[in-house]
Amino acid sequence: MTVTYTARVANARFGGFYKLLLLWRGSIYKLLYKEFLAFFILYAGLSITYRFVLPEDKKRYFEKLVIYCDNYANLIPVSFVLGFYVTLVVNRWWSQYTCMPMPDRLMCVISGTVHGSDERGRLYRRTLMRYSSLSAVLILRSVSTAVFKRFPTVDHVVEAGFMTREERKKFENLNCSFNKYWIPCVWFTNLAAQARKEGRIRDNSAFKLLMEELNVFRGNCSMLFHYDWISVPLVYTQVVTIAVYSFFVACLIGRQFLDPAKGYKGHDLDLHIPVFTLLQFFFYVGWLKVAEQLINPFGEDDDDFETNLLIDRNLQVSMMAVDEMYGDLPLLEKDRYWDASDPRAPYTAATVSMLHQPSFQGSTFDITLGKEEMQFQPLKEIPEGLEHGRHVPAHLLNRFLSTGPAPGGFGRRLSLLRRKNSCVSETSTTYSCLCQETQTTDCSCGPPGQSLPANSVHFEGDGEPGPEATDLALDMHNELPEAHEDKPSDPPYSLLSQRRAHSQEALSLLDTSVPATGGAASQPLPDHGPSDTPFFHPPKEIPSKGLSTPSYPPWLQSPIEEENVA
C-alpha cells in the first residue's frame, strides 16, 4: 500500500522533514537495515582480526593491502552510474502509473452517447462498461503479483462477475498463443456498432467519440503490457549493482584504521568505528535500494501501486456512472450569484487574510515612465536618417559609383540613359542632357533625338578641357584599363563623361521617388507629383514644363556632394 505523507509537508517550516525520519513503513531503514548490519559486522570482524589475531608479519602485509585498496577504490564511478540508473528508474516508475487504465473518460462518453432508459439501454451501457473493466483486470493480473494472487485463474474472474460463462467459452475457444487481454475491447466495438444500428447511438460523431475513448483505454492496457515485457536492460542493472557492491567490498579493507605508531599517511587517528564509511554505505546502497523498489511497482512492496484497490474503485465508479446516474439530474434553479455583477465566494476566518492581497496583473504593471517619455512624437519630426532600412554608408556608395563597368556594357548603359532622357523630355520645350551636371549654361548635346558621339561631350563650356580636367581624366583612365583598351581612340575626357553618366544612372536607380528640394548642381529627375504614377509616361500623359532643380534625400545627399566635388 502506498505510503502517503503529503499532508505532513503541506507547509514548509523549521524541521519539516524531521518527523518523516521517524516513520518505519516504507522507509529506507526498513529496506536497508539487513545490508547495513551485514556490512558493519564484516568490517568489525576484519578490524578485530587485524588487531588481535594476525601476527606482526601478517599485519605488515595487511597494512599494505589496506593502503592499496584505499588508493584505488575511488576509481570505481559509483556516483555516475548510480545517478543515471536511479533517474531512469524513477521516470519509468511514474510513466507506468500514468498508463494505468482508468475508466473515467470512457464512462462519461458511454453515459452521454448510449441512450435509452429502458432495460435494453441499461444493458448496453453496463455491458460496455463491464467489457472495459474485464480488459483492465486481464492485463493487471498479467503484470501485478497482487492482482494475480486475487484472480489466479479465469474461473476466479468469472466468479467475480467480470465475465459470464458464455463469454468464458468464447474467450477460451479463441486459439491465440499471445496474451488475450484485448478480446473484451473487440467485444466492446461489436456491441457499440450494434447499438449504433439500433439507434441507441444517434449519430456517427458520437460513435466516433466512443471509439476514440476506447482506443485510449486499450492503449493504456497495451503500454502496461509492454512495460512489463521490456525491462531496463539487464546489463545496466548488473553494472550498477557490481559497481556499488565492489566499491564497498574494497571499503571493507581500505577503510580499516591502522596502527598510528607505524606513521602511515592518513592514519594518524584510530576511531575503531568508520563513521563516514557507514554513512557512505547508507547513502549509496540506499540509493540502489530505491531503484530496486521502484523498478517494478506492480509488486507487494510498501510503495507499490495499489492495483486491487484501483480495480474495486474503477468497477464501482464506472457502473454507478452509466447506470444509476444515467439521466439523473438535480433540479435546475438559479444560483446565489444570479444577479451579482461581481460574484465572489465567501472566506472563512482562517483565510480572510488572503482577501486583502492584490491580484496579479502582470509583470509590466510595476514599470514607471517619466512624463516626457510618455509623450507621443509626430512622425514628421522623426529624421529620416534614423531609418535603418534606408541607410546607405557613404563609403559603400562611393565604392559602387567608382566601380568600372564591364567591357562592352558601358555603351548600352549610356544609350539607355539617353533614351530615358529623351522619353521624359519628348513633349517638353526643354530637354535633359548629360552636360547639365557640369554647372554651365551652354549645352553641346544638341536637340532631342540628335545623337552625339561619346567623345564630343564636354564638361567646361564649348572649349577644350583644361589641364586639371585632363589630369582627372587620365587618373580615371588608369582606373578603367579595360574600357580604355576597348576604345583606344577615345580621348581621356570621353571616359570621364562615361564615368559621370554611369554614376548618374546609378543614383537615379537608387532613389527616384524623393521630391526635389536642392541645388542646381544635381541631375534633374522627373517630377512625379503627389500621385504614384510610373516613372516612364507616354508623351500624352506628361505635362510640358521646365526642368526643376531636384535634390536627394538626406541619406544620399552626402555621397552625392562628394561625387560632385570629385
XYZ file of C-alpha atoms in Angstrom:
566
model
C 0.000 0.000 0.000
C 1.281 3.440 -0.933
C 2.751 5.492 1.902
C 1.223 8.972 1.764
C 2.775 11.827 3.725
C 1.632 14.793 1.626
C -0.337 16.433 4.440
C 2.707 16.376 6.717
C 4.716 18.537 4.314
C 1.942 20.852 3.129
C 3.679 23.865 4.704
C 7.418 24.475 4.839
C 8.556 25.064 8.392
C 11.561 24.547 10.610
C 12.318 20.844 10.814
C 9.535 19.983 8.380
C 11.179 16.740 7.252
C 12.366 15.680 10.705
C 9.084 13.986 11.515
C 9.341 11.935 8.338
C 12.624 10.429 9.544
C 10.793 8.619 12.328
C 8.459 6.692 10.018
C 9.183 2.984 9.629
C 6.759 1.730 6.984
C 8.126 2.438 3.531
C 11.315 3.938 5.000
C 14.916 3.456 3.984
C 15.624 1.828 7.336
C 13.213 -0.991 6.555
C 14.830 -1.551 3.176
C 18.456 -1.267 4.230
C 18.908 -2.445 7.784
C 19.882 -6.003 6.818
C 22.590 -4.955 4.367
C 23.798 -2.288 6.787
C 24.185 -4.769 9.641
C 25.973 -7.228 7.369
C 28.477 -4.588 6.267
C 29.133 -3.407 9.813
C 29.644 -6.945 11.110
C 32.119 -7.773 8.329
C 34.030 -4.554 8.951
C 34.194 -5.198 12.679
C 35.356 -8.784 12.078
C 38.246 -7.637 9.862
C 39.200 -4.966 12.381
C 39.297 -7.447 15.286
C 41.300 -9.915 13.190
C 43.881 -7.249 12.335
C 44.242 -6.039 15.884
C 44.213 -9.292 17.873
C 44.678 -12.302 15.583
C 47.259 -11.569 12.889
C 50.989 -11.893 13.701
C 53.300 -8.963 13.087
C 54.479 -10.021 9.645
C 50.905 -10.621 8.519
C 49.915 -7.235 9.944
C 52.515 -5.532 7.721
C 51.083 -7.302 4.685
C 47.505 -6.398 5.673
C 48.503 -2.758 6.148
C 49.917 -2.636 2.621
C 46.698 -4.179 1.340
C 44.631 -1.559 3.189
C 46.625 1.292 1.654
C 46.309 -0.229 -1.815
C 42.528 -0.670 -1.589
C 42.080 2.831 -0.182
C 44.041 4.413 -3.044
C 42.218 2.638 -5.868
C 38.664 2.208 -4.555
C 37.690 5.703 -5.661
C 38.359 4.778 -9.286
C 35.005 2.995 -9.373
C 32.444 5.529 -10.783
C 29.715 4.778 -8.267
C 28.031 8.196 -8.260
C 27.985 8.431 -12.050
C 26.411 5.080 -12.919
C 24.107 5.054 -9.902
C 22.746 8.552 -10.516
C 21.788 7.849 -14.120
C 20.276 4.497 -13.229
C 18.058 5.835 -10.461
C 16.885 8.721 -12.686
C 15.905 6.258 -15.395
C 14.036 4.030 -12.947
C 12.102 6.893 -11.330
C 10.970 8.251 -14.724
C 9.910 4.779 -15.774
C 8.036 4.308 -12.490
C 5.909 7.422 -12.955
C 5.250 6.665 -16.639
C 3.839 3.280 -15.681
C 1.399 4.896 -13.289
C 0.177 7.334 -15.953
C -0.590 4.297 -18.146
C -2.967 2.736 -15.625
C -6.303 2.023 -17.415
C -8.713 4.425 -15.709
C -12.349 4.293 -16.941
C -13.378 7.853 -16.023
C -13.336 9.358 -19.508
C -14.846 6.269 -21.104
C -17.743 6.054 -18.648
C -18.680 9.700 -19.272
C -18.757 9.113 -23.022
C -20.863 5.942 -22.633
C -23.330 7.744 -20.387
C -23.661 10.624 -22.852
C -23.809 8.718 -26.162
C -25.577 5.392 -25.493
C -29.185 6.375 -24.914
C -32.217 4.519 -23.606
C -33.913 4.483 -20.225
C -35.404 1.039 -20.794
C -33.856 -2.215 -19.694
C -32.081 -2.828 -23.011
C -30.464 0.595 -22.980
C -29.310 -0.021 -19.429
C -27.978 -3.448 -20.514
C -25.989 -1.841 -23.334
C -24.309 0.685 -21.050
C -23.488 -1.758 -18.245
C -22.147 -4.398 -20.646
C -19.923 -1.890 -22.438
C -18.527 -0.751 -19.120
C -18.050 -4.319 -17.907
C -16.064 -5.206 -21.034
C -13.645 -2.358 -20.385
C -13.245 -3.396 -16.735
C -12.656 -7.002 -17.812
C -9.861 -5.900 -20.153
C -8.218 -3.965 -17.302
C -8.450 -6.964 -14.942
C -6.928 -9.304 -17.542
C -3.929 -7.050 -18.133
C -3.391 -6.274 -14.436
C -3.383 -9.938 -13.466
C -0.702 -10.383 -16.132
C 1.655 -7.759 -14.693
C 0.809 -7.446 -10.999
C 1.539 -10.170 -8.465
C -1.086 -8.779 -6.084
C -3.845 -8.973 -8.703
C -2.717 -12.422 -9.834
C -2.999 -13.676 -6.288
C -6.529 -12.296 -6.200
C -7.528 -13.788 -9.603
C -5.184 -16.721 -10.211
C -7.396 -18.309 -12.927
C -10.082 -17.256 -15.375
C -12.626 -19.059 -13.195
C -11.925 -16.562 -10.444
C -12.573 -13.772 -12.922
C -15.923 -15.378 -13.811
C -16.844 -15.828 -10.173
C -16.006 -12.179 -9.502
C -18.582 -11.124 -12.099
C -16.281 -9.572 -14.677
C -17.060 -12.327 -17.207
C -20.047 -14.576 -17.868
C -19.732 -18.311 -18.504
C -20.784 -17.893 -22.122
C -18.112 -15.227 -22.575
C -15.573 -17.534 -20.950
C -16.315 -20.249 -23.528
C -15.793 -17.808 -26.384
C -12.652 -16.479 -24.705
C -11.099 -19.927 -24.312
C -12.183 -21.165 -27.752
C -10.189 -18.446 -29.449
C -6.919 -20.083 -30.449
C -4.272 -17.443 -29.686
C -0.898 -18.075 -28.112
C -0.465 -14.450 -27.029
C -1.995 -12.531 -24.191
C -5.726 -12.138 -24.863
C -6.450 -9.019 -22.790
C -7.597 -7.260 -25.989
C -10.540 -9.590 -26.673
C -13.037 -7.678 -24.443
C -12.140 -4.499 -26.355
C -13.203 -6.189 -29.607
C -16.452 -7.261 -27.954
C -16.894 -3.630 -26.937
C -16.583 -2.399 -30.542
C -19.011 -5.016 -31.863
C -21.593 -4.159 -29.221
C -21.176 -0.412 -29.881
C -21.726 -0.996 -33.612
C -24.900 -2.925 -32.829
C -26.123 -0.077 -30.609
C -25.473 2.333 -33.485
C -27.584 0.230 -35.827
C -30.423 0.165 -33.323
C -30.268 3.924 -32.865
C -29.016 3.820 -29.275
C -26.047 5.843 -30.520
C -27.737 8.572 -32.523
C -25.053 9.746 -34.932
C -21.652 8.828 -36.304
C -19.906 11.619 -34.412
C -20.952 10.113 -31.097
C -19.908 6.661 -32.296
C -16.523 8.043 -33.376
C -16.016 9.696 -29.981
C -16.842 6.429 -28.227
C -14.322 4.513 -30.344
C -11.602 7.098 -29.707
C -12.012 6.826 -25.942
C -11.960 3.048 -26.156
C -8.695 3.189 -28.119
C -7.152 5.408 -25.450
C -8.213 2.918 -22.775
C -6.910 -0.038 -24.781
C -3.649 1.813 -25.474
C -3.025 2.192 -21.735
C -3.569 -1.543 -21.264
C -1.118 -2.220 -24.074
C 1.526 0.099 -22.569
C 1.341 -1.760 -19.237
C 1.944 -4.994 -21.080
C 4.955 -3.557 -22.902
C 6.423 -2.035 -19.729
C 6.207 -5.478 -18.169
C 7.741 -7.090 -21.235
C 10.561 -4.603 -21.949
C 12.549 -4.054 -18.765
C 15.528 -1.832 -18.101
C 18.441 -3.519 -19.906
C 19.896 -6.238 -17.729
C 23.480 -5.141 -18.379
C 22.746 -1.711 -16.937
C 21.305 -3.217 -13.778
C 24.261 -5.568 -13.484
C 26.830 -2.802 -13.976
C 25.247 -0.636 -11.299
C 24.958 -3.496 -8.822
C 28.550 -4.672 -9.364
C 29.869 -1.114 -9.127
C 28.148 -0.445 -5.793
C 28.944 -3.729 -4.081
C 32.533 -3.958 -5.371
C 33.163 -0.444 -4.099
C 32.070 -1.366 -0.580
C 33.958 -4.658 -0.657
C 37.058 -2.553 -1.303
C 35.959 -0.211 1.501
C 35.774 -3.129 3.950
C 39.545 -3.435 3.654
C 40.646 0.033 2.536
C 38.772 1.943 5.257
C 40.310 -0.011 8.162
C 42.081 2.047 10.840
C 45.782 1.163 11.050
C 48.179 1.470 13.949
C 49.054 5.206 14.274
C 52.507 4.256 15.602
C 53.509 2.983 12.153
C 53.244 6.507 10.718
C 51.213 5.679 7.637
C 49.913 8.716 5.773
C 46.287 9.462 6.637
C 46.263 7.020 9.563
C 47.072 9.356 12.422
C 43.829 8.616 14.285
C 42.280 5.324 15.369
C 38.499 5.632 15.944
C 37.638 1.913 15.618
C 34.240 2.801 14.033
C 34.270 4.212 10.462
C 31.510 6.778 10.785
C 31.773 8.350 7.335
C 32.223 4.994 5.627
C 28.982 3.804 7.222
C 27.246 6.993 6.074
C 28.577 6.463 2.565
C 27.260 2.904 2.603
C 23.895 4.152 3.842
C 23.580 6.695 1.014
C 24.895 4.662 -1.921
C 23.301 1.345 -1.091
C 20.114 3.128 -0.020
C 20.073 4.788 -3.426
C 20.387 1.377 -5.039
C 17.553 0.012 -2.889
C 15.308 2.848 -4.039
C 15.855 1.771 -7.640
C 15.285 -1.834 -6.643
C 11.906 -0.975 -5.135
C 10.696 1.265 -7.961
C 11.852 -0.784 -10.932
C 8.677 -2.894 -10.706
C 5.833 -1.010 -8.988
C 3.362 -3.867 -9.502
C 4.685 -5.975 -6.662
C 3.801 -6.013 -2.981
C 6.265 -3.511 -1.557
C 5.134 -0.666 0.645
C 5.351 1.884 -2.177
C 3.992 -0.282 -4.997
C 0.776 0.600 -6.786
C -2.431 -0.451 -5.087
C -3.812 -2.293 -8.087
C -6.502 -4.224 -6.246
C -7.846 -1.039 -4.731
C -7.908 0.559 -8.183
C -9.892 -2.388 -9.583
C -12.516 -2.012 -6.855
C -12.733 1.736 -7.280
C -12.992 1.622 -11.089
C -15.717 -1.035 -11.077
C -17.881 0.789 -8.564
C -17.500 4.258 -10.054
C -17.995 3.172 -13.667
C -21.144 1.138 -13.015
C -22.643 3.964 -10.984
C -21.915 6.493 -13.727
C -23.544 4.538 -16.567
C -26.496 3.068 -14.637
C -27.669 4.859 -11.516
C -26.643 8.306 -12.661
C -27.874 7.975 -16.251
C -30.386 10.728 -16.890
C -30.365 11.662 -13.212
C -30.201 15.440 -12.968
C -30.771 17.713 -9.982
C -33.460 20.357 -10.230
C -32.427 23.364 -12.284
C -32.538 26.544 -10.248
C -30.826 29.916 -10.147
C -27.546 30.083 -8.318
C -26.966 32.526 -5.491
C -24.920 34.829 -7.736
C -27.615 35.096 -10.403
C -27.959 38.891 -10.209
C -24.443 39.689 -8.974
C -22.171 41.502 -11.417
C -19.082 40.735 -9.357
C -19.596 37.290 -7.800
C -17.185 36.355 -5.033
C -17.267 33.327 -2.779
C -17.035 33.963 0.981
C -13.912 33.444 3.080
C -13.603 31.813 6.469
C -11.806 33.431 9.378
C -8.749 31.279 8.659
C -8.464 32.542 5.073
C -9.770 36.122 5.295
C -6.211 37.497 5.203
C -5.880 36.364 1.593
C -8.734 38.689 0.622
C -6.548 41.767 1.141
C -3.773 40.578 -1.153
C -3.788 42.354 -4.543
C -4.358 40.226 -7.588
C -1.537 39.758 -10.038
C -1.972 41.959 -13.121
C 1.241 41.247 -14.981
C 4.959 41.823 -14.606
C 4.923 45.131 -16.545
C 2.313 46.845 -14.353
C 5.019 47.969 -11.918
C 7.100 49.762 -14.555
C 7.041 53.572 -14.288
C 7.928 56.048 -17.050
C 8.738 59.735 -16.900
C 6.217 62.289 -18.133
C 8.418 63.269 -21.080
C 8.955 59.645 -22.087
C 5.209 59.069 -22.332
C 4.625 61.863 -24.903
C 3.795 60.731 -28.442
C 6.141 62.106 -31.113
C 4.772 63.213 -34.543
C 6.145 61.077 -37.338
C 7.181 64.120 -39.430
C 9.590 65.233 -36.677
C 11.469 61.946 -36.732
C 14.529 62.380 -39.012
C 14.736 60.041 -41.964
C 18.351 59.298 -41.222
C 17.234 57.168 -38.268
C 15.539 54.678 -40.568
C 17.835 51.681 -40.506
C 16.414 50.097 -43.636
C 17.344 53.080 -45.899
C 20.754 53.983 -44.545
C 23.490 53.519 -47.116
C 27.043 54.154 -45.870
C 28.890 56.793 -47.897
C 31.982 54.655 -48.428
C 29.891 51.801 -49.855
C 28.071 54.180 -52.213
C 31.360 55.705 -53.397
C 32.698 52.212 -53.944
C 29.665 51.378 -56.034
C 29.976 54.583 -58.086
C 33.709 54.120 -58.653
C 33.410 50.575 -59.943
C 34.400 50.305 -63.572
C 31.822 48.842 -65.988
C 32.353 45.594 -67.755
C 33.765 45.802 -71.310
C 31.053 46.403 -73.827
C 28.389 47.239 -71.228
C 29.084 50.940 -70.808
C 27.717 51.889 -74.222
C 24.461 50.065 -73.522
C 24.016 51.917 -70.213
C 24.768 55.257 -71.883
C 22.230 54.615 -74.624
C 19.669 53.588 -72.004
C 20.247 56.842 -70.154
C 19.839 58.820 -73.380
C 16.600 57.027 -74.213
C 15.316 57.780 -70.715
C 16.108 61.472 -71.023
C 14.601 61.710 -74.469
C 11.439 59.882 -73.298
C 10.972 62.225 -70.376
C 11.625 65.396 -72.466
C 9.902 64.459 -75.694
C 6.891 66.771 -75.205
C 8.780 69.412 -73.250
C 10.335 72.566 -74.674
C 13.385 71.973 -72.519
C 15.187 68.634 -72.612
C 17.557 66.772 -70.332
C 21.077 66.008 -71.370
C 24.311 64.702 -69.985
C 26.018 68.059 -69.691
C 23.629 69.633 -67.189
C 25.726 68.342 -64.308
C 28.676 70.498 -65.368
C 27.014 73.662 -63.957
C 27.154 75.528 -67.286
C 24.511 77.308 -69.351
C 25.813 76.111 -72.691
C 24.754 72.698 -73.897
C 26.614 70.790 -76.535
C 24.335 67.788 -76.704
C 22.101 69.181 -79.433
C 18.337 68.993 -79.751
C 16.317 65.986 -78.597
C 16.693 62.957 -80.721
C 20.096 64.035 -82.048
C 22.773 61.509 -81.155
C 26.255 62.717 -80.365
C 29.327 60.577 -80.092
C 30.562 59.950 -76.646
C 33.856 61.717 -77.309
C 32.110 65.017 -78.113
C 30.634 65.617 -74.659
C 32.457 68.374 -72.768
C 32.265 69.489 -69.174
C 33.687 73.073 -69.335
C 31.711 75.113 -71.898
C 32.427 74.521 -75.555
C 36.191 74.646 -75.399
C 38.824 72.058 -74.870
C 39.270 70.593 -71.395
C 41.767 72.274 -69.161
C 44.847 70.656 -67.676
C 43.064 69.813 -64.374
C 40.261 68.012 -66.214
C 42.828 66.239 -68.342
C 44.705 65.047 -65.256
C 41.490 63.810 -63.692
C 40.549 62.024 -66.889
C 43.985 60.394 -67.002
C 43.536 59.141 -63.435
C 40.176 57.661 -64.334
C 41.681 56.241 -67.487
C 44.163 54.361 -65.306
C 41.300 53.048 -63.153
C 39.448 51.698 -66.189
C 42.068 49.936 -68.241
C 39.683 47.519 -69.870
C 37.374 50.245 -71.155
C 40.399 52.136 -72.449
C 41.690 49.123 -74.301
C 38.330 48.548 -75.963
C 38.229 52.134 -77.261
C 41.787 53.349 -77.789
C 40.678 56.241 -79.967
C 38.577 57.949 -77.283
C 40.190 60.897 -75.533
C 40.508 60.896 -71.727
C 37.619 63.278 -71.184
C 35.338 60.856 -73.058
C 35.976 58.298 -70.336
C 35.186 60.964 -67.757
C 31.830 61.678 -69.381
C 31.042 57.963 -69.429
C 32.012 57.732 -65.792
C 29.664 60.581 -64.831
C 26.809 59.128 -66.912
C 27.280 55.783 -65.183
C 27.255 57.482 -61.756
C 24.119 59.464 -62.588
C 22.349 56.298 -63.773
C 23.211 54.536 -60.526
C 21.846 57.415 -58.475
C 18.636 57.514 -60.479
C 18.161 53.773 -59.916
C 18.749 54.064 -56.156
C 16.008 56.591 -55.421
C 13.861 58.418 -57.977
C 10.786 58.957 -55.848
C 12.048 61.601 -53.382
C 10.787 65.168 -54.057
C 13.325 67.678 -55.301
C 14.399 70.401 -52.918
C 18.089 71.024 -53.569
C 20.669 72.874 -55.609
C 21.250 73.271 -59.287
C 24.305 71.107 -59.458
C 22.317 67.881 -59.317
C 20.994 65.913 -62.267
C 17.269 66.709 -62.810
C 14.796 63.937 -62.107
C 11.263 63.596 -63.467
C 8.640 65.230 -61.303
C 6.230 62.568 -60.115
C 3.856 64.787 -58.268
C 1.723 63.612 -55.354
C 0.422 60.504 -57.137
C 2.217 57.200 -57.625
C 2.468 57.363 -61.421
C 5.024 55.255 -63.269
C 8.445 56.658 -63.972
C 8.093 56.425 -67.756
C 4.934 58.042 -69.167
C 3.596 58.151 -72.651
C 4.089 61.576 -74.213
C 0.423 62.491 -73.927
C 0.346 61.869 -70.160
C 3.370 64.036 -69.181
C 2.723 67.757 -68.965
C 5.277 70.028 -70.529
C 7.144 72.065 -68.002
C 10.624 73.294 -67.326
C 13.344 71.384 -65.583
C 13.345 71.776 -61.825
C 16.325 71.649 -59.533
C 15.905 68.366 -57.666
C 17.782 67.211 -54.612
C 18.181 63.892 -52.926
C 17.126 62.541 -49.520
C 19.401 63.133 -46.538
C 20.686 59.570 -46.589
C 22.072 60.127 -50.168
C 22.912 63.846 -50.016
C 26.404 63.477 -48.532
C 27.648 60.858 -51.049
C 26.265 62.932 -53.975
C 28.026 66.073 -52.792
C 31.268 64.131 -52.555
C 30.790 62.893 -56.084
C 30.024 66.400 -57.368
C 33.159 67.776 -55.728
C 35.150 64.992 -57.353
